[in-house]
Amino acid sequence: MIKKCLFPVAGYGTRFLPATKSMPKEMLPVVNKPLVQYGVEEAMQAGMTNCAFVTGRGKRAIADHFDISYELEHQIAGSKKENLLSSIRDVIDQGVFTMVRQREMLGLGHAILTGEPLIGPEAFGVVLSDDLCINADGPGVLAQMVELYKQFRCSIVAVQEVPMEAISAYGVIAGECMRDGLYRVDSMVEKPSPETAPSNLAIIGRYILTPDIFDIIRNTEPGANGEVQITDALQTQAQTGCVMAYKFQGRRFDCGSVPGFVEATNHVYENIYRTDMA
Ligand code: G1P
């Protein structure tokens, strides 16, 4: 249904300095797997085997991670350690990985537009790998969104209720509730103050976008923080067409912040890593 997923991975990760001085923040491990691999696995589970990375300077480790490492594989071939590489091998075998560089950090909307040559005229997923999403009881968040896309054929954003004191860190939606957990978006605003926020429904880093979004982004002026915001482009799309917001099943960890990263690490260690190793 949807074959391609875009990963904007050009950001600096300043909140994790000095760890991210010479290493991409997307390569920080949550237990034994880099953040970006969780996102890629989620995309692949949703059928999106073509992963398009919008990278930047200093991000080569991401490209290397999704490639064979002959020397290492030769060294551990036939030993017990070999199976430690099985998850990344499966991902590499199933996927196609493409990259383009974003030369200047002009915002998430600009990053997505930079990926246009890798996507083309088709609907696509977007994963912000800072947001680690885990659904122990069923399909991942992107797979849930693909099911909705089959029904509505329009852009869809994943949302979550957040406390009002935290709302200004997010894009926020308002809309008409169509059924439990599904909204037709009327308005969207990037990083509102608690006083002006239209609701407590915050966008998290999972999107399905229809390809007309590229032209809309091209015509979107810089907004919050002086950056070209995907939220503003989606607001335009919601006015002229249709955008849905979906309260997903599962948990989301904000791995762009140190507390969220630690929480994710504890969760994965207790609920996934130890079970897998048992
Ligand atoms: C981005 C988006 C924002 C969204 C958030 C989710 O913001 O611009 O709309 O709510 O991701 O993590 P950032 O976290 O890059 O400031």
Coordinates of C-alpha atoms and ligand atoms in Angstrom, one line a residue:
M1 CA 0.0 0.0 0.0
I2 CA 2.6 2.6 1.1
K3 CA 6.1 1.6 0.3
K4 CA 8.2 4.5 1.3
C5 CA 9.1 6.1 4.6
L6 CA 11.0 9.3 5.2
F7 CA 13.4 9.7 8.2
P8 CA 14.5 13.2 8.8
V9 CA 17.8 12.6 10.7
A10 CA 19.7 15.8 10.1
G11 CA 19.2 17.4 13.6
Y12 CA 22.1 18.0 16.0
G13 CA 20.8 16.4 19.2
T14 CA 22.2 19.1 21.3
R15 CA 20.3 17.9 24.4
F16 CA 22.6 14.8 24.4
L17 CA 25.9 16.6 24.2
P18 CA 28.7 15.6 24.5
A19 CA 27.5 12.2 23.5
T20 CA 26.3 13.6 20.1
K21 CA 29.4 15.6 19.4
S22 CA 30.7 13.2 16.7
M23 CA 27.9 10.6 16.7
P24 CA 24.4 11.0 15.3
K25 CA 21.7 11.2 18.0
E26 CA 19.7 8.6 16.0
M27 CA 22.5 6.1 16.7
L28 CA 22.2 6.4 20.5
P29 CA 21.3 2.9 21.7
V30 CA 18.2 2.1 23.6
V31 CA 19.7 -1.0 25.3
N32 CA 21.4 -2.7 22.3
K33 CA 19.7 -1.1 19.3
P34 CA 20.1 2.4 17.9
L35 CA 17.0 4.6 18.0
V36 CA 16.8 4.8 14.2
Q37 CA 16.6 1.0 13.9
Y38 CA 13.4 0.9 16.0
G39 CA 11.9 3.4 13.6
V40 CA 13.0 1.5 10.5
E41 CA 11.6 -1.8 12.0
E42 CA 8.3 -0.1 12.7
A43 CA 8.1 1.2 9.1
M44 CA 9.0 -2.2 7.7
Q45 CA 6.3 -3.8 9.8
A46 CA 3.9 -1.4 8.1
G47 CA 5.1 -2.5 4.7
M48 CA 7.4 0.5 4.1
T49 CA 10.5 -1.2 3.0
N50 CA 12.0 1.8 1.1
C51 CA 13.6 4.0 3.7
A52 CA 14.6 7.5 2.7
F53 CA 16.9 9.3 5.1
V54 CA 17.3 13.1 5.0
T55 CA 20.7 13.3 6.6
G56 CA 23.3 16.0 7.2
R57 CA 27.0 16.4 7.9
G58 CA 28.3 14.0 10.5
K59 CA 25.6 11.4 10.0
R60 CA 27.5 8.8 8.0
A61 CA 27.2 6.2 10.8
I62 CA 23.5 5.9 9.9
A63 CA 24.3 4.9 6.3
D64 CA 26.9 2.4 7.6
H65 CA 24.5 0.9 10.0
F66 CA 22.1 -0.1 7.2
D67 CA 24.9 -1.7 5.2
I68 CA 27.0 -4.8 5.5
S69 CA 30.1 -4.7 7.7
Y70 CA 32.3 -7.4 6.0
E71 CA 35.1 -7.3 8.5
L72 CA 32.9 -7.6 11.6
E73 CA 30.7 -10.2 10.0
H74 CA 33.7 -12.2 8.9
Q75 CA 35.2 -12.0 12.4
I76 CA 32.1 -13.4 14.3
A77 CA 30.9 -15.8 11.6
G78 CA 30.3 -19.2 13.1
S79 CA 30.5 -17.9 16.7
K80 CA 27.6 -17.5 19.2
K81 CA 27.8 -13.8 18.7
E82 CA 26.5 -14.1 15.1
N83 CA 22.9 -14.0 16.2
L84 CA 23.4 -10.5 17.8
L85 CA 23.5 -9.2 14.3
S86 CA 20.3 -11.0 13.1
S87 CA 17.9 -8.1 13.7
I88 CA 19.9 -5.6 11.6
R89 CA 20.6 -8.3 9.0
D90 CA 16.8 -8.9 8.6
V91 CA 16.3 -5.2 8.2
I92 CA 19.1 -4.9 5.6
D93 CA 17.8 -7.9 3.6
Q94 CA 14.3 -6.6 3.4
G95 CA 15.0 -2.9 2.8
V96 CA 16.2 -0.4 0.3
F97 CA 17.9 2.7 1.8
T98 CA 18.4 6.0 0.1
M99 CA 19.9 9.2 1.4
V100 CA 19.9 12.9 0.6
R101 CA 21.6 15.6 2.5
Q102 CA 19.8 18.6 4.0
R103 CA 22.5 21.3 3.8
E104 CA 20.8 23.8 6.1
M105 CA 18.5 23.2 9.1
L106 CA 15.5 25.2 8.0
G107 CA 12.9 23.2 9.8
L108 CA 11.0 19.8 9.7
G109 CA 8.9 21.0 6.7
H110 CA 12.1 21.9 4.8
A111 CA 13.6 18.5 5.7
I112 CA 10.6 16.7 4.4
L113 CA 10.7 18.7 1.2
T114 CA 14.4 17.9 0.8
G115 CA 13.3 14.2 0.7
E116 CA 11.0 14.8 -2.3
P117 CA 13.4 13.4 -4.9
L118 CA 13.6 10.1 -2.9
I119 CA 9.8 9.8 -2.5
G120 CA 8.2 11.1 -5.7
P121 CA 4.4 11.3 -6.4
E122 CA 3.1 8.8 -3.9
A123 CA 1.8 8.7 -0.3
F124 CA 4.6 8.1 2.3
G125 CA 5.2 7.6 6.0
V126 CA 7.4 9.9 8.1
V127 CA 9.1 8.7 11.3
L128 CA 10.9 11.1 13.7
S129 CA 13.1 8.6 15.4
D130 CA 13.3 10.6 18.6
D131 CA 9.8 9.4 19.3
L132 CA 10.2 5.7 20.1
C133 CA 6.8 4.0 19.8
I134 CA 6.1 0.5 21.2
N135 CA 2.8 -1.4 21.0
A136 CA 3.2 -4.7 22.8
D137 CA -0.4 -5.7 22.1
G138 CA -0.6 -5.4 18.4
P139 CA 0.7 -3.7 15.3
G140 CA 3.1 -0.8 15.5
V141 CA 1.8 2.8 15.2
L142 CA 2.6 3.2 11.5
A143 CA 0.9 -0.1 10.7
Q144 CA -2.2 1.2 12.5
M145 CA -2.0 4.4 10.5
V146 CA -1.7 2.5 7.2
E147 CA -5.1 0.8 8.0
L148 CA -6.7 4.2 8.3
Y149 CA -5.0 5.5 5.2
K150 CA -6.6 2.6 3.2
Q151 CA -10.0 3.9 4.4
F152 CA -9.5 7.7 4.1
R153 CA -6.7 8.2 1.5
C154 CA -5.6 11.5 3.2
S155 CA -2.7 12.7 5.4
I156 CA -2.8 11.3 8.9
V157 CA -0.9 12.5 12.0
A158 CA -0.5 10.4 15.2
V159 CA -1.6 12.3 18.3
Q160 CA -1.4 11.8 22.1
E161 CA -2.9 13.7 25.0
V162 CA -0.2 15.6 26.9
P163 CA -0.4 17.7 30.1
M164 CA -1.1 21.4 29.2
E165 CA 2.2 22.5 30.8
A166 CA 4.1 20.5 28.2
I167 CA 2.0 21.5 25.2
S168 CA 4.3 24.2 23.9
A169 CA 6.8 21.5 22.8
Y170 CA 4.5 20.1 20.2
G171 CA 2.3 20.7 17.2
V172 CA -1.3 20.6 18.4
I173 CA -4.5 19.8 16.6
A174 CA -8.2 20.6 17.0
G175 CA -10.9 18.8 15.2
E176 CA -14.1 17.0 15.1
C177 CA -14.1 13.6 16.7
M178 CA -15.4 11.1 14.1
R179 CA -15.1 8.0 16.3
D180 CA -13.1 7.0 19.3
G181 CA -9.6 8.2 18.8
L182 CA -10.1 9.6 15.3
Y183 CA -10.4 13.2 14.5
R184 CA -10.9 15.2 11.3
V185 CA -8.5 18.1 11.8
D186 CA -9.9 21.7 11.6
S187 CA -6.8 23.5 12.8
M188 CA -3.2 22.8 13.8
V189 CA -0.7 25.0 15.4
E190 CA 3.0 24.5 16.0
K191 CA 4.3 25.0 19.6
P192 CA 1.4 27.1 21.0
S193 CA 1.5 28.5 24.5
P194 CA -0.9 26.6 27.0
E195 CA -3.2 29.7 26.8
T196 CA -3.6 29.5 23.0
A197 CA -3.4 25.7 22.4
P198 CA -6.5 24.5 20.7
S199 CA -6.5 21.2 22.7
N200 CA -4.3 18.9 24.6
L201 CA -3.8 16.6 21.6
A202 CA -0.1 16.8 20.6
I203 CA 1.3 15.5 17.3
I204 CA 3.9 12.9 17.8
G205 CA 6.6 11.8 15.3
R206 CA 4.5 9.6 13.0
Y207 CA 2.8 10.9 9.8
I208 CA 1.4 9.6 6.6
L209 CA 1.5 12.3 4.0
T210 CA -0.1 12.5 0.6
P211 CA 2.4 13.9 -2.1
D212 CA 0.5 17.2 -2.7
I213 CA 2.2 18.1 0.7
F214 CA 5.4 18.9 -1.2
D215 CA 3.9 21.8 -3.2
I216 CA 2.2 23.0 -0.1
I217 CA 5.5 23.1 1.8
R218 CA 7.1 25.0 -1.1
N219 CA 4.5 27.7 -0.5
T220 CA 4.7 27.7 3.3
E221 CA 6.5 30.6 5.0
P222 CA 8.7 30.0 8.0
G223 CA 6.6 29.8 11.2
A224 CA 7.5 28.9 14.8
N225 CA 11.2 29.4 15.6
G226 CA 11.7 30.9 12.1
E227 CA 11.5 27.4 10.6
V228 CA 9.4 25.9 7.8
Q229 CA 7.0 23.8 9.8
I230 CA 5.2 20.6 8.6
T231 CA 2.4 21.5 11.0
D232 CA 1.8 24.8 9.0
A233 CA 1.7 22.9 5.7
L234 CA -0.7 20.3 7.2
Q235 CA -2.9 23.2 8.4
T236 CA -3.2 24.4 4.8
Q237 CA -3.9 20.8 3.6
A238 CA -6.6 20.5 6.3
Q239 CA -8.3 23.7 5.0
T240 CA -8.2 22.7 1.4
G241 CA -8.6 18.9 1.7
C242 CA -8.6 16.5 4.6
V243 CA -6.2 15.7 7.4
M244 CA -7.0 13.1 10.1
A245 CA -5.5 12.8 13.6
Y246 CA -5.3 9.4 15.2
K247 CA -4.9 8.6 18.9
F248 CA -2.7 5.5 18.5
Q249 CA -2.5 2.3 20.5
G250 CA 0.7 1.8 22.4
R251 CA 3.3 3.9 24.2
R252 CA 5.5 6.7 23.0
F253 CA 8.8 7.7 24.6
D254 CA 10.2 11.1 24.0
C255 CA 13.8 10.0 23.4
G256 CA 14.7 13.5 22.3
S257 CA 14.9 14.3 26.1
V258 CA 17.1 12.7 28.7
P259 CA 14.3 11.6 31.0
G260 CA 12.3 10.1 28.1
F261 CA 15.4 8.3 26.9
V262 CA 16.0 6.8 30.3
E263 CA 12.4 5.8 30.6
A264 CA 12.5 4.1 27.2
T265 CA 15.8 2.3 28.1
N266 CA 14.2 0.9 31.3
H267 CA 11.1 -0.1 29.5
V268 CA 12.9 -1.9 26.7
Y269 CA 15.3 -3.6 29.1
E270 CA 12.5 -4.9 31.3
N271 CA 9.9 -5.8 28.7
I272 CA 11.8 -6.6 25.5
Y273 CA 15.5 -7.2 26.0
R274 CA 15.3 -9.5 29.1
T275 CA 12.4 -11.5 27.6
D276 CA 14.3 -11.9 24.3
M277 CA 17.4 -13.0 26.1
A278 CA 15.6 -15.4 28.4
Ligands
G1P1 C1 8.4 18.1 15.9 C2 7.1 18.7 15.2 C3 6.0 18.8 16.2 C4 5.8 17.5 16.9 C5 7.1 16.9 17.5 C6 6.8 15.5 17.9 O1 8.9 19.1 16.8 O2 7.5 20.0 14.6 O3 4.8 19.3 15.6 O4 4.8 17.7 17.9 O5 8.1 16.9 16.5 O6 8.0 15.0 18.6 P1 10.4 19.0 17.4 O7 10.3 18.0 18.5 O8 11.3 18.6 16.3 O9 10.6 20.4 18.0

